[in-house]
Short mmCIF file of C-alpha atoms in Angstrom, two decimals:
data_model
loop_
_atom_site.label_atom_id
_atom_site.label_comp_id
_atom_site.label_asym_id
_atom_site.label_seq_id
_atom_site.Cartn_x
_atom_site.Cartn_y
_atom_site.Cartn_z
CA MET A 1 3.99 47.21 2.94
CA THR A 2 3.44 50.94 2.34
CA GLN A 3 1.02 52.48 -0.14
CA ALA A 4 3.96 53.89 -2.12
CA GLU A 5 5.42 50.39 -2.60
CA ILE A 6 2.02 48.94 -3.60
CA LYS A 7 1.51 51.73 -6.15
CA LEU A 8 4.99 51.20 -7.60
CA CYS A 9 4.41 47.43 -7.81
CA SER A 10 1.13 48.09 -9.61
CA LEU A 11 2.81 50.34 -12.19
CA LEU A 12 5.63 47.87 -12.80
CA LEU A 13 3.31 44.86 -13.20
CA GLN A 14 1.04 46.77 -15.59
CA GLU A 15 3.98 48.01 -17.65
CA HIS A 16 5.58 44.57 -17.99
CA PHE A 17 2.64 42.14 -18.05
CA GLY A 18 -0.63 44.02 -18.63
CA GLU A 19 -3.79 44.77 -16.68
CA ILE A 20 -4.93 41.24 -15.72
CA VAL A 21 -1.58 40.20 -14.23
CA GLU A 22 -1.35 43.59 -12.48
CA LYS A 23 -4.83 43.10 -10.99
CA ILE A 24 -3.99 39.64 -9.60
CA GLY A 25 -0.53 40.66 -8.39
CA VAL A 26 -1.68 43.78 -6.54
CA HIS A 27 -4.57 41.85 -4.96
CA LEU A 28 -2.09 39.30 -3.55
CA ILE A 29 0.22 42.07 -2.33
CA ARG A 30 -2.65 43.75 -0.47
CA THR A 31 -4.30 40.62 1.00
CA GLY A 32 -1.42 38.19 1.53
CA SER A 33 -1.53 34.49 0.64
CA GLN A 34 -4.81 33.22 -0.82
CA PRO A 35 -6.05 30.10 -2.65
CA LEU A 36 -6.97 30.13 -6.34
CA ARG A 37 -10.77 30.30 -6.07
CA VAL A 38 -10.70 33.06 -3.46
CA ILE A 39 -8.48 35.15 -5.76
CA ALA A 40 -10.90 34.64 -8.66
CA HIS A 41 -13.90 35.55 -6.49
CA ASP A 42 -12.37 38.65 -4.87
CA THR A 43 -10.99 40.08 -8.12
CA GLY A 44 -14.04 39.21 -10.24
CA THR A 45 -11.79 37.51 -12.78
CA SER A 46 -12.51 34.22 -14.51
CA LEU A 47 -10.73 31.15 -13.15
CA ASP A 48 -8.93 30.58 -16.47
CA GLN A 49 -7.52 34.12 -16.52
CA VAL A 50 -6.41 33.85 -12.88
CA LYS A 51 -4.58 30.59 -13.68
CA LYS A 52 -2.79 32.18 -16.64
CA ALA A 53 -1.87 35.27 -14.61
CA LEU A 54 -0.51 33.13 -11.76
CA CYS A 55 1.49 31.06 -14.28
CA VAL A 56 3.15 34.25 -15.52
CA LEU A 57 3.87 35.48 -11.99
CA VAL A 58 5.24 32.11 -10.81
CA GLN A 59 7.36 31.81 -13.97
CA HIS A 60 9.01 35.15 -13.16
CA ASN A 61 9.41 34.35 -9.41
CA LEU A 62 6.99 37.15 -8.49
CA VAL A 63 4.60 34.74 -6.71
CA SER A 64 5.36 31.69 -4.58
CA TYR A 65 2.98 28.92 -3.53
CA GLN A 66 2.68 26.74 -0.46
CA VAL A 67 0.66 23.56 0.22
CA HIS A 68 -1.12 23.55 3.59
CA LYS A 69 -1.91 20.48 5.69
CA ARG A 70 -5.45 20.28 4.31
CA GLY A 71 -4.11 20.13 0.76
CA VAL A 72 -5.04 23.72 -0.14
CA VAL A 73 -2.51 25.56 -2.31
CA GLU A 74 -2.10 29.24 -1.40
CA TYR A 75 -0.30 31.83 -3.51
CA GLU A 76 1.68 34.71 -2.06
CA ALA A 77 3.14 37.71 -3.89
CA GLN A 78 6.83 38.58 -3.46
CA CYS A 79 6.70 42.38 -3.36
CA SER A 80 10.46 42.79 -3.01
CA ARG A 81 10.95 40.70 -6.16
CA VAL A 82 8.44 42.84 -8.08
CA LEU A 83 10.39 45.98 -7.15
CA ARG A 84 13.54 44.37 -8.57
CA MET A 85 12.09 44.86 -12.06
CA LEU A 86 13.19 48.48 -11.72
CA ARG A 87 16.77 47.22 -11.83
CA TYR A 88 16.49 45.04 -14.96
CA PRO A 89 18.30 47.56 -17.22
CA ARG A 90 21.13 47.80 -14.68
CA TYR A 91 21.49 44.00 -14.48
CA ILE A 92 21.72 43.78 -18.26
CA TYR A 93 24.18 46.67 -18.58
CA THR A 94 26.41 45.21 -15.84
CA THR A 95 26.57 41.88 -17.66
CA LYS A 96 27.43 43.68 -20.89
CA THR A 97 30.41 45.42 -19.25
CA LEU A 98 31.64 42.17 -17.69
CA TYR A 99 30.86 39.58 -20.39
CA SER A 100 30.28 41.61 -23.59
CA ASP A 101 27.21 41.32 -25.83
CA THR A 102 26.86 37.56 -25.42
CA GLY A 103 26.54 37.76 -21.63
CA GLU A 104 24.17 40.71 -21.98
CA LEU A 105 21.77 38.75 -24.18
CA ILE A 106 21.93 35.66 -21.95
CA VAL A 107 20.84 37.64 -18.88
CA GLU A 108 18.28 39.56 -20.94
CA GLU A 109 16.66 36.32 -22.13
CA LEU A 110 16.54 34.94 -18.58
CA LEU A 111 14.98 38.16 -17.25
CA LEU A 112 12.43 38.33 -20.07
CA ASN A 113 11.37 34.69 -19.75
CA GLY A 114 11.87 34.11 -16.02
CA LYS A 115 13.25 30.58 -16.35
CA LEU A 116 14.84 28.81 -19.34
CA THR A 117 16.98 25.75 -20.03
CA MET A 118 20.59 26.35 -21.01
CA SER A 119 20.14 24.85 -24.48
CA THR A 120 17.19 27.17 -25.19
CA VAL A 121 19.12 30.23 -24.02
CA VAL A 122 22.16 29.33 -26.11
CA LYS A 123 20.10 28.88 -29.29
CA LYS A 124 18.08 32.08 -28.76
CA VAL A 125 21.21 34.17 -28.06
CA ALA A 126 23.13 32.67 -30.99
CA ASP A 127 20.24 33.48 -33.34
CA ARG A 128 19.98 37.05 -32.05
CA LEU A 129 23.73 37.64 -32.40
CA THR A 130 23.73 36.15 -35.90
CA GLU A 131 20.99 38.64 -36.90
CA THR A 132 23.29 41.55 -36.05
CA MET A 133 26.34 40.15 -37.87
CA GLU A 134 27.33 40.80 -41.46
CA ASP A 135 26.10 38.47 -44.16
CA GLY A 136 28.00 35.19 -44.19
CA LYS A 137 28.98 35.38 -40.51
CA THR A 138 27.27 33.37 -37.77
CA MET A 139 27.60 32.90 -34.00
CA ASP A 140 28.73 29.47 -32.85
CA TYR A 141 26.74 27.72 -30.10
CA ALA A 142 30.00 26.76 -28.36
CA GLU A 143 31.01 30.41 -27.87
CA VAL A 144 27.64 31.26 -26.27
CA SER A 145 27.90 28.11 -24.08
CA ASN A 146 31.32 29.19 -22.82
CA THR A 147 29.95 32.58 -21.76
CA PHE A 148 27.02 30.85 -20.02
CA VAL A 149 29.49 28.65 -18.10
CA ARG A 150 31.47 31.72 -17.03
CA LEU A 151 28.27 33.37 -15.75
CA ALA A 152 27.45 30.23 -13.76
CA ASP A 153 31.01 30.01 -12.37
CA THR A 154 30.76 33.56 -11.07
CA HIS A 155 27.20 32.87 -9.76
CA PHE A 156 25.43 35.46 -11.94
CA VAL A 157 23.07 32.72 -13.13
CA GLN A 158 21.83 29.80 -11.05
CA ARG A 159 19.70 26.71 -11.33
CA CYS A 160 16.03 26.81 -10.40
CA PRO A 161 14.65 24.38 -7.80
CA SER A 162 13.12 21.29 -9.42
CA VAL A 163 10.87 18.37 -8.52
CA PRO A 164 12.93 15.58 -6.89
CA THR A 165 13.01 12.24 -8.71
CA THR A 166 11.66 10.38 -5.66
CA GLU A 167 8.45 12.41 -5.87
CA ASN A 168 7.95 11.41 -9.51
CA SER A 169 8.36 7.72 -8.71
CA ASP A 170 5.88 7.75 -5.80
CA PRO A 171 2.99 5.36 -6.73
CA GLY A 172 0.48 7.22 -4.50
CA PRO A 173 -1.83 10.06 -5.58
CA PRO A 174 0.03 13.16 -6.80
CA PRO A 175 0.28 16.11 -4.37
CA PRO A 176 -1.81 19.26 -5.02
CA ALA A 177 1.36 21.09 -6.00
CA PRO A 178 4.94 19.84 -6.49
CA THR A 179 7.60 20.51 -3.87
CA LEU A 180 10.63 22.14 -5.49
CA VAL A 181 14.06 21.52 -3.96
CA ILE A 182 17.66 22.05 -4.99
CA ASN A 183 20.97 20.93 -3.55
CA GLU A 184 23.22 23.88 -2.79
CA LYS A 185 26.16 22.07 -4.41
CA ASP A 186 24.25 21.74 -7.69
CA MET A 187 23.04 25.35 -7.79
CA TYR A 188 25.83 26.47 -10.15
CA LEU A 189 26.62 23.10 -11.75
CA VAL A 190 26.37 23.40 -15.54
CA PRO A 191 25.21 20.23 -17.36
CA LYS A 192 27.63 18.82 -19.92
CA LEU A 193 26.03 19.61 -23.25
CA SER A 194 27.47 19.05 -26.70
CA LEU A 195 25.65 21.86 -28.47
CA ILE A 196 26.91 21.81 -32.06
CA GLY A 197 25.60 24.37 -34.51
CA LYS A 198 25.41 28.04 -35.36
CA GLY A 199 22.86 30.79 -35.09
CA LYS A 200 20.24 31.15 -37.81
CA ARG A 201 18.86 34.24 -39.45
CA ARG A 202 15.14 34.90 -39.72
CA ARG A 203 13.72 34.64 -43.19
CA SER A 204 12.23 37.80 -44.64
CA SER A 205 9.12 35.83 -45.69
CA ASP A 206 7.29 32.80 -44.43
CA GLU A 207 8.41 30.78 -47.42
CA ASP A 208 11.33 28.43 -47.28
CA ALA A 209 14.03 27.91 -49.88
CA ALA A 210 11.73 25.81 -52.07
CA GLY A 211 9.14 28.58 -52.11
CA GLU A 212 6.57 26.59 -50.19
CA PRO A 213 4.47 28.62 -47.76
CA LYS A 214 4.99 27.86 -44.09
CA ALA A 215 1.33 26.95 -43.56
CA LYS A 216 1.52 24.24 -46.26
CA ARG A 217 4.62 22.49 -44.99
CA PRO A 218 4.07 18.95 -43.74
CA LYS A 219 4.14 18.74 -39.97
CA HIS A 220 6.90 16.46 -38.78
CA THR A 221 6.15 14.16 -35.89
CA THR A 222 8.00 14.90 -32.71
CA ASP A 223 8.67 11.21 -32.08
CA ASN A 224 11.81 11.25 -34.24
CA LYS A 225 13.32 14.22 -32.41
CA GLU A 226 16.13 13.56 -29.98
CA PRO A 227 15.35 14.28 -26.32
CA ILE A 228 16.68 17.59 -25.00
CA PRO A 229 19.83 16.78 -22.97
CA ASP A 230 19.11 19.33 -20.23
CA ASP A 231 15.34 18.88 -20.12
CA GLY A 232 14.00 19.87 -16.69
CA ILE A 233 17.16 21.82 -15.69
CA TYR A 234 16.04 25.44 -15.70
CA TRP A 235 18.16 28.52 -15.03
CA GLN A 236 17.41 32.01 -13.73
CA ALA A 237 19.35 35.21 -13.09
CA ASN A 238 20.83 35.39 -9.58
CA LEU A 239 19.75 38.89 -8.54
CA ASP A 240 21.45 38.65 -5.13
CA ARG A 241 24.80 38.18 -6.89
CA PHE A 242 24.18 41.30 -8.98
CA HIS A 243 23.34 43.21 -5.81
CA GLN A 244 26.59 42.02 -4.24
CA HIS A 245 28.46 43.33 -7.29
CA PHE A 246 26.66 46.70 -7.08
CA ARG A 247 27.46 46.94 -3.37
CA ASP A 248 31.13 46.17 -3.97
CA GLN A 249 31.33 48.77 -6.74
CA ALA A 250 29.76 51.41 -4.49
CA ILE A 251 32.24 50.63 -1.68
CA VAL A 252 35.23 50.76 -4.04
CA SER A 253 34.05 54.08 -5.48
CA ALA A 254 33.55 55.53 -1.99
CA VAL A 255 37.05 54.46 -0.90
CA ALA A 256 38.54 56.05 -4.03
CA ASN A 257 36.78 59.35 -3.27
CA ARG A 258 37.62 59.34 0.43
CA MET A 259 41.21 58.02 0.38
CA ASP A 260 43.02 57.40 -2.91
CA GLN A 261 43.14 55.12 -5.93
CA THR A 262 45.59 52.68 -4.30
CA SER A 263 43.23 52.11 -1.38
CA SER A 264 40.32 51.49 -3.73
CA GLU A 265 42.34 48.92 -5.70
CA ILE A 266 43.21 47.10 -2.46
CA VAL A 267 39.56 47.00 -1.40
CA ARG A 268 38.55 45.88 -4.89
CA THR A 269 41.06 43.02 -4.70
CA MET A 270 39.82 41.95 -1.26
CA LEU A 271 36.20 41.96 -2.41
CA ARG A 272 37.06 40.05 -5.60
CA MET A 273 38.95 37.38 -3.64
CA SER A 274 35.93 36.72 -1.43
CA GLU A 275 33.01 37.47 -3.78
CA ILE A 276 32.07 33.82 -4.35
CA THR A 277 32.52 32.67 -0.73
CA THR A 278 30.75 35.63 0.91
CA SER A 279 26.95 35.79 1.13
CA SER A 280 25.34 38.80 -0.53
CA SER A 281 23.74 39.82 2.79
CA ALA A 282 26.77 39.16 5.04
CA ALA A 283 27.99 41.94 7.35
CA PHE A 284 31.64 40.94 6.77
CA THR A 285 33.54 39.35 3.91
CA GLN A 286 35.23 36.01 4.48
CA PRO A 287 38.57 36.63 6.28
CA LEU A 288 41.70 36.53 4.15
CA SER A 289 44.98 35.37 5.65
CA SER A 290 47.87 37.79 5.87
CA ASN A 291 49.76 35.65 3.38
CA GLU A 292 47.01 36.18 0.80
CA VAL A 293 47.28 39.93 1.19
CA SER A 294 50.96 40.22 2.08
CA PHE A 295 51.60 42.55 -0.86
CA MET A 296 49.17 45.07 0.65
CA PHE A 297 49.38 44.34 4.38
CA LEU A 298 51.85 47.12 5.21
CA TYR A 299 49.68 49.69 3.48
CA LEU A 300 46.54 48.42 5.17
CA SER A 301 48.15 48.69 8.62
CA LEU A 302 47.84 52.45 8.20
CA GLU A 303 44.11 52.13 7.50
CA ARG A 304 43.07 49.75 10.33
CA GLU A 305 41.83 52.66 12.41
CA GLY A 306 39.38 53.54 9.64
CA ARG A 307 35.92 52.14 9.09
CA LEU A 308 36.34 49.53 6.40
CA PHE A 309 38.57 46.80 7.82
CA ASP A 310 38.57 44.35 10.72
CA VAL A 311 41.59 42.27 11.65
CA GLY A 312 41.00 39.03 13.51
CA GLN A 313 42.15 35.61 12.35
CA GLY A 314 42.72 37.34 9.04
CA LEU A 315 41.71 40.47 7.18
CA SER A 316 38.09 41.15 6.21
CA SER A 317 36.00 44.07 5.01
CA ASN A 318 33.39 45.40 7.41
CA LEU A 319 30.56 45.66 4.92
CA HIS A 320 28.02 46.93 7.44
CA LYS A 321 30.14 49.93 8.40
CA ALA A 322 30.84 50.63 4.73
CA LEU A 323 27.11 50.56 3.92
CA ALA A 324 26.37 52.74 6.97
CA SER A 325 28.91 55.30 5.70
CA LEU A 326 27.30 55.28 2.25
CA ALA A 327 23.78 55.65 3.71
CA THR A 328 24.94 58.51 5.95
CA ALA A 329 26.57 60.28 3.00
CA THR A 330 23.32 59.90 1.04
CA LEU A 331 21.30 61.44 3.89
CA GLU A 332 23.76 64.33 4.20
CA SER A 333 23.53 64.97 0.45
CA VAL A 334 19.71 64.98 0.54
CA VAL A 335 19.67 67.39 3.53
CA GLN A 336 22.06 69.76 1.75
CA GLU A 337 20.04 69.71 -1.50
CA ARG A 338 16.70 70.10 0.29
CA PHE A 339 17.50 72.56 3.10
CA GLY A 340 20.83 74.18 2.21
CA SER A 341 24.42 74.07 3.47
CA ARG A 342 23.66 75.44 6.95
CA CYS A 343 21.14 72.66 7.65
CA ALA A 344 23.69 70.16 6.36
CA ARG A 345 26.23 71.58 8.83
CA ILE A 346 23.79 71.11 11.73
CA PHE A 347 22.89 67.61 10.52
CA ARG A 348 26.56 66.54 10.37
CA LEU A 349 27.17 68.11 13.77
CA VAL A 350 24.32 66.20 15.44
CA LEU A 351 25.45 63.06 13.65
CA GLN A 352 28.99 63.46 14.95
CA LYS A 353 28.10 64.44 18.56
CA LYS A 354 25.25 61.85 18.83
CA HIS A 355 23.11 63.99 21.25
CA LEU A 356 22.95 67.78 21.50
CA GLU A 357 20.69 70.34 23.14
CA GLN A 358 19.44 73.27 21.10
CA LYS A 359 21.83 75.72 22.80
CA GLN A 360 24.77 73.42 22.09
CA VAL A 361 23.77 73.20 18.41
CA GLU A 362 23.73 77.00 18.19
CA ASP A 363 27.17 77.28 19.81
CA PHE A 364 28.91 74.45 17.93
CA ALA A 365 27.44 75.33 14.52
CA MET A 366 28.01 79.09 15.08
CA ILE A 367 24.53 79.90 13.76
CA PRO A 368 22.16 82.50 15.34
CA ALA A 369 19.60 81.04 17.74
CA LYS A 370 16.52 81.93 15.67
CA GLU A 371 17.96 80.42 12.46
CA ALA A 372 19.22 77.31 14.25
CA LYS A 373 15.80 76.76 15.85
CA ASP A 374 14.02 77.08 12.48
CA MET A 375 16.45 74.68 10.80
CA LEU A 376 16.19 72.10 13.59
CA TYR A 377 12.40 72.19 13.57
CA LYS A 378 12.34 71.97 9.78
CA MET A 379 14.50 68.81 9.78
CA LEU A 380 12.54 67.46 12.76
CA SER A 381 9.24 67.86 10.89
CA GLU A 382 10.72 66.02 7.88
CA ASN A 383 11.99 63.18 10.17
CA PHE A 384 15.66 63.68 9.27
CA ILE A 385 16.47 64.22 12.97
CA SER A 386 14.56 63.15 16.09
CA LEU A 387 14.05 64.58 19.57
CA GLN A 388 14.80 62.55 22.68
CA GLU A 389 13.38 63.53 26.08
CA ILE A 390 15.39 62.80 29.24
CA PRO A 391 13.34 63.82 32.34
CA LYS A 392 15.01 64.71 35.63
CA THR A 393 11.84 63.83 37.59
CA PRO A 394 9.10 61.21 37.05
CA ASP A 395 6.45 63.84 36.27
CA HIS A 396 8.13 64.75 32.92
CA ALA A 397 7.76 68.47 33.61
CA PRO A 398 9.15 70.47 30.64
CA SER A 399 11.16 72.73 32.94
CA ARG A 400 12.91 69.67 34.40
CA THR A 401 13.50 67.77 31.17
CA PHE A 402 16.46 67.68 28.80
CA TYR A 403 15.52 67.80 25.10
CA LEU A 404 18.29 66.30 22.99
CA TYR A 405 18.46 66.26 19.19
CA THR A 406 19.83 63.08 17.62
CA VAL A 407 19.97 61.33 14.24
CA ASN A 408 18.50 57.85 13.96
CA ILE A 409 20.14 56.75 10.71
CA LEU A 410 17.97 53.63 10.35
CA SER A 411 14.73 55.59 10.78
CA ALA A 412 15.87 58.38 8.45
CA ALA A 413 16.96 55.82 5.83
CA ARG A 414 13.51 54.19 5.93
CA MET A 415 11.82 57.56 5.55
CA LEU A 416 14.03 58.46 2.58
CA LEU A 417 13.47 55.03 1.01
CA HIS A 418 9.70 55.58 1.20
CA ARG A 419 10.10 58.93 -0.57
CA CYS A 420 12.26 57.33 -3.25
CA TYR A 421 9.50 54.80 -3.98
CA LYS A 422 7.02 57.67 -4.37
CA SER A 423 9.47 59.55 -6.63
CA ILE A 424 9.94 56.58 -8.97
CA ALA A 425 6.17 56.00 -9.15
CA ASN A 426 5.73 59.67 -10.12
CA LEU A 427 8.47 59.38 -12.77
CA ILE A 428 6.85 56.29 -14.31
CA GLU A 429 3.42 57.97 -14.36
CA ARG A 430 4.89 61.08 -15.97
CA ARG A 431 6.65 59.00 -18.64
CA GLN A 432 3.41 57.14 -19.41
CA PHE A 433 1.53 60.46 -19.60
CA GLU A 434 4.07 61.94 -22.03
CA THR A 435 3.86 58.83 -24.24
CA LYS A 436 0.06 58.75 -24.16
CA GLU A 437 -0.25 62.45 -25.03
CA ASN A 438 1.91 61.95 -28.13
CA LYS A 439 0.59 58.51 -29.07
CA ARG A 440 -0.74 59.56 -32.48
CA LEU A 441 2.53 61.26 -33.42
CA LEU A 442 4.60 58.27 -32.28
CA GLU A 443 2.48 55.86 -34.34
CA LYS A 444 2.86 58.10 -37.39
CA SER A 445 6.62 58.24 -36.91
CA GLN A 446 6.81 54.43 -36.63
CA ARG A 447 4.75 53.99 -39.82
CA VAL A 448 7.00 56.37 -41.75
CA GLU A 449 10.15 54.60 -40.49
CA ALA A 450 8.70 51.22 -41.51
CA ILE A 451 7.86 52.50 -45.02
CA ILE A 452 11.37 53.97 -45.42
CA ALA A 453 13.00 50.73 -44.26
CA SER A 454 10.96 48.61 -46.70
CA MET A 455 11.71 51.03 -49.58
CA GLN A 456 15.42 50.98 -48.80
CA ALA A 457 15.34 47.17 -48.86
CA THR A 458 13.80 47.27 -52.35
CA GLY A 459 16.36 49.81 -53.60
CA ALA A 460 14.21 52.95 -53.83
CA GLU A 461 15.67 56.22 -55.09
CA GLU A 462 16.76 59.02 -52.79
CA ALA A 463 14.04 61.35 -54.05
CA GLN A 464 11.34 58.84 -53.13
CA LEU A 465 12.79 58.42 -49.63
CA GLN A 466 12.94 62.19 -49.21
CA GLU A 467 9.29 62.45 -50.17
CA ILE A 468 8.29 59.89 -47.53
CA GLU A 469 10.35 61.64 -44.84
CA GLU A 470 8.51 64.90 -45.57
CA MET A 471 5.28 63.27 -44.38
CA ILE A 472 6.42 64.35 -40.89
CA THR A 473 6.34 68.15 -40.79
CA ALA A 474 8.96 70.33 -39.10
CA PRO A 475 6.79 71.14 -36.03
CA GLU A 476 6.02 67.43 -35.63
CA ARG A 477 9.70 66.57 -35.86
CA GLN A 478 10.50 69.18 -33.21
CA GLN A 479 7.75 67.76 -31.00
CA LEU A 480 9.24 64.28 -31.38
CA GLU A 481 12.67 65.58 -30.40
CA THR A 482 11.22 67.25 -27.29
CA LEU A 483 9.37 64.04 -26.36
CA LYS A 484 12.51 61.95 -26.83
CA ARG A 485 14.56 64.35 -24.68
CA ASN A 486 11.94 64.37 -21.90
CA VAL A 487 11.59 60.57 -21.87
CA ASN A 488 15.39 60.16 -21.74
CA LYS A 489 15.55 62.54 -18.76
CA LEU A 490 12.81 60.60 -16.97
CA ASP A 491 14.58 57.28 -17.66
CA ALA A 492 17.88 58.66 -16.36
CA SER A 493 16.13 59.97 -13.25
CA GLU A 494 14.59 56.54 -12.61
CA ILE A 495 18.04 54.93 -12.75
CA GLN A 496 19.55 57.54 -10.41
CA VAL A 497 16.74 57.19 -7.84
CA ASP A 498 17.06 53.39 -8.03
CA GLU A 499 20.76 53.67 -7.15
CA THR A 500 19.76 55.55 -3.98
CA ILE A 501 17.09 52.91 -3.28
CA PHE A 502 19.68 50.15 -3.60
CA LEU A 503 22.07 51.78 -1.11
CA LEU A 504 19.31 52.41 1.43
CA GLU A 505 17.82 48.91 1.04
CA SER A 506 21.25 47.31 1.44
CA TYR A 507 21.97 49.29 4.62
CA ILE A 508 18.53 48.58 6.15
CA GLU A 509 18.72 44.85 5.34
CA CYS A 510 22.25 44.52 6.72
CA THR A 511 21.34 46.48 9.89
CA MET A 512 18.19 44.43 10.57
CA LYS A 513 20.18 41.18 10.34
CA ARG A 514 22.60 42.47 12.98
CA LEU A 515 19.84 43.40 15.46
#
């Protein structure tokens, strides 16, 4: 765990959950697994606050726990899961493009709350959609349920592990912490619910139709309420499935750029046919028989010598080679942007030839010796290329040693990933600084907007509204526009850097599993 990752985790936890949760989370990231009382002692936080912070972190799958033989429960932070919070907007937007607004809100609710039952999600989403509809229109629970089932069928949402029934029926003393298990067959099994109803709108006041204040309403006993049909069956967003979708989209886009649109459609079809049966971290997709792809087999026979397909008992996509190509293209792009086109030429040359001496680089790249030496040393100092020594004699004398330049893609990808983490942390800090510097102006703008909205609801005249709008002067309005433009640029930059992080992480993970 690098300092850049710890800093980024700290910023994300503070932004999403506040200072106390950030303090506990970062402490666990730095120290590893620890029991409850040790966490409270080391952080100087009260036991009650530590419990609440751990509840939040466990609820959002950011911390896991384990019971040791002596009965001590230790908590361990999941740093990789914390970093996934960067990708929340992308998860939500992807669901919107695939399953419209209903799917978007379902995934948003699951990400905001960590874990929820299906019935709770359906009711929350139906209410939120009803709020946005015209008067007299409502969202039916059944329509939201159907979208939820489609998300489960395509594995974008999955069940959370639960306490087995045998553990509940054990007459002995309860364990220090429950053991959560789930059967792989039940992971995407949706319970049969008969949710009948429609979304409700929020009332503008706390009074009901009879005019009775909410605080004075008689409290109904919960004994008469029907039991929730899916009580204890909680759901969460399946982030690995989203990552598989992102990876497939990147591969399809790369094929379209490198070959043609027909090739990309063929690859898209192959990936779609095996998306449910292939693990998100697999190096190859599940093989497809030639009969399944007979309509494209003749075309693919021309592409077998390329990098994306393997033919064995059937046809499958070589995901590792595809990810390696994407990671290499990313490195080449960074070298060109950072050092210029001549350095990019040398980088591609060393990448293609595997090992080259300095004189060979000068000759093949057709660059003067002095410039080639400067460029090689510049990339060597930045760890984009590495130097390998091959001695002729055991004494490693420089005069009797070959010095070969080479590109270690895995090492360079790790170095670039580390820099991407630092870049995103800097972007988040800059965004927070911009917001803090203009805090007073933002609060004033929000107050004015709230006054205008309430006056419009009561039917105020245009002149009155114009008078309220003039409370914000022209220079202040220009300052707000500049702030909005800067924040939008920073947000867009965060998303772009995260796309690079995703490609590099996918390549590194896939490569490490093959070693």
